[in-house]
Amino acid sequence: MTDEKVTISKGLEGIFIADTTLCKIDGTNGKLWYRGYPIEVLADKSNYEEVAFLLLYGHLPNRHEMDVFDARLKDEREVSSEIKEIIKMYSGKAHPNDVLRTCVSALSTYDDDMSDRSKEANLERAVKLIAKLPTIIAMIGRTMRGKGFVEPDRSLSHSSNFLYMLTGKRPDKESAKLIDLMFILHAEHGSNASTFSTLVTGSTLADTYSAVVAGIATLRGPLHGGADEAALNMMKAIGEPDNTEKYIEDALAGKQRIMGFGHRVYKAYDPRAKVVYKYLQSFMKTTTDPQIEKLLEIAIRAEKLMEEKLSKTKGIWPNIDFFSGPLYTAMDIPSDLFTPIFAASRMAGWTAHLFEYWENNRLFRPLDNYVGKLDVEYVPIDKRQ
Ligand code: CMC
């Protein structure tokens, strides 16, 4: 055994894995750009289709490019009867994110030529995945609640159509903007855990489906894509706004993490959380739903206390997942669909990163530092203690 000194970067903190032109995060100042465009500008002025195009093709589409891309997405929204069978078979028996993962695995069986690894073929796969995920998620959500499928509607935008397929109602202007906003804000975020695992799988030259299935699986945990569901569950557990401070104090005293706070890269307020909060506030002016008002009051009181306790001292500020729950609830979206919706939006970022990485691919193969024994004597099974 060598006495070689190794430095371990737990969680790969501070390690750069590739050059990218997709996304820049300034964690110190709480800023985010997709391909150079500030997130606040895209949130206010763009739409998800345009952002997905930007991520995949590297520039904002002109009118013609947009029309073609939009039509392709609409063409690909439907899913086969076999996928619908999988949805019926598993919805309610597993978390919706797990059912989604299974469906995306199954989508690979419809690929005409998996051996075609050209950029064009992969971009086509990305279009299909981006187009079909909202349909699958809406169908899972409805099946879990004993409702029949609602087929996609070509007259609606990507995100509005999702809300329509989920609720059976055409969204009003405000809900249409809010759901599109959430799709935009979740579309991309550097080499986060799920994008990294997409890249790790892709770096073996596995196919696009295998790589994004790894991404969907990685998103599931409460430290990553599961945080908004967990944050909303916490707000529901708090119940009444007046319980907020005691609940948070007790949780922190018990060394629990407050979901929707903290980030590996941001040591400032997550700019996406600021955008969500801004839209949530303007939405609140138009709603009189007491449940939403209560959730928001709990969120605001929790945020204030966390700011006193942890934000300024430890840099643990709200992340995008903190205010997402009340916003989704305002749109009648059940909390078990939050993570799958994150996956549907992030599909653009996952695939764009994967294709960028493949242009200069190298197998990921880090090392671990063995600290166990060596040359241990083999004892036959009957002689072991
Ligand atoms: N609540 C309370 N304490 C926290 C929190 C939190 N949410 N986050 C970090 N800390 C503390 C942690 O206990 C540790 O304290 P100490 O130094 O005293 O042991 C310190 O901050 C550093 O924590 P860490 O786990 O080493 O930091 P990290 O960079 O690995 O954590 C994180 C990043 C996102 C996993 C963590 O902040 C967390 O668990 N947050 C809650 C889950 C969450 O909201 N995740 C969504 C992230 S944003 C959306 C996405 O991209 O997925």
PDB file of C-alpha atoms in Angstrom, residues 5 7 13 40 43 52 69 86 93 119-120 131 154 166 186 198-199 223 232 234 240 252 265 290 297 366 375-376:
ATOM      1  CA  LYS A   5      -1.575  11.648   0.137  1.00  0.00           C
ATOM      2  CA  THR A   7      -7.302  15.068  -1.342  1.00  0.00           C
ATOM      3  CA  GLU A  13     -17.408  20.350  -4.348  1.00  0.00           C
ATOM      4  CA  GLU A  40     -34.987  37.385 -15.095  1.00  0.00           C
ATOM      5  CA  ALA A  43     -38.645  34.648 -17.223  1.00  0.00           C
ATOM      6  CA  ALA A  52     -35.562  24.916 -24.981  1.00  0.00           C
ATOM      7  CA  PHE A  69     -39.575  23.766 -33.621  1.00  0.00           C
ATOM      8  CA  ILE A  86     -47.563   1.379 -18.278  1.00  0.00           C
ATOM      9  CA  LYS A  93     -48.271   2.020  -6.888  1.00  0.00           C
ATOM     10  CA  LYS A 119     -26.246  15.174 -33.688  1.00  0.00           C
ATOM     11  CA  GLU A 120     -29.416  15.411 -35.820  1.00  0.00           C
ATOM     12  CA  ALA A 131     -42.694  16.911 -26.092  1.00  0.00           C
ATOM     13  CA  ARG A 154     -52.290  21.564 -30.560  1.00  0.00           C
ATOM     14  CA  LEU A 166     -53.618  17.634 -16.125  1.00  0.00           C
ATOM     15  CA  HIS A 186     -36.214  24.717 -14.142  1.00  0.00           C
ATOM     16  CA  THR A 198     -26.823  12.245 -17.151  1.00  0.00           C
ATOM     17  CA  LEU A 199     -23.294  13.115 -18.248  1.00  0.00           C
ATOM     18  CA  LEU A 223     -31.766  17.164  -1.571  1.00  0.00           C
ATOM     19  CA  LEU A 232     -44.618  22.069   0.721  1.00  0.00           C
ATOM     20  CA  MET A 234     -43.308  20.973   5.698  1.00  0.00           C
ATOM     21  CA  GLU A 240     -51.166  27.457  10.886  1.00  0.00           C
ATOM     22  CA  LEU A 252     -33.136  23.467  13.536  1.00  0.00           C
ATOM     23  CA  VAL A 265     -23.365  26.932  -5.424  1.00  0.00           C
ATOM     24  CA  PRO A 290     -57.481  31.045   2.054  1.00  0.00           C
ATOM     25  CA  GLU A 297     -47.835  33.455   5.110  1.00  0.00           C
ATOM     26  CA  PRO A 366     -12.885   9.346 -10.602  1.00  0.00           C
ATOM     27  CA  ASP A 375      -3.886  -9.332   1.678  1.00  0.00           C
ATOM     28  CA  VAL A 376      -6.464 -10.662   4.126  1.00  0.00           C
TER      29      VAL A 376
END
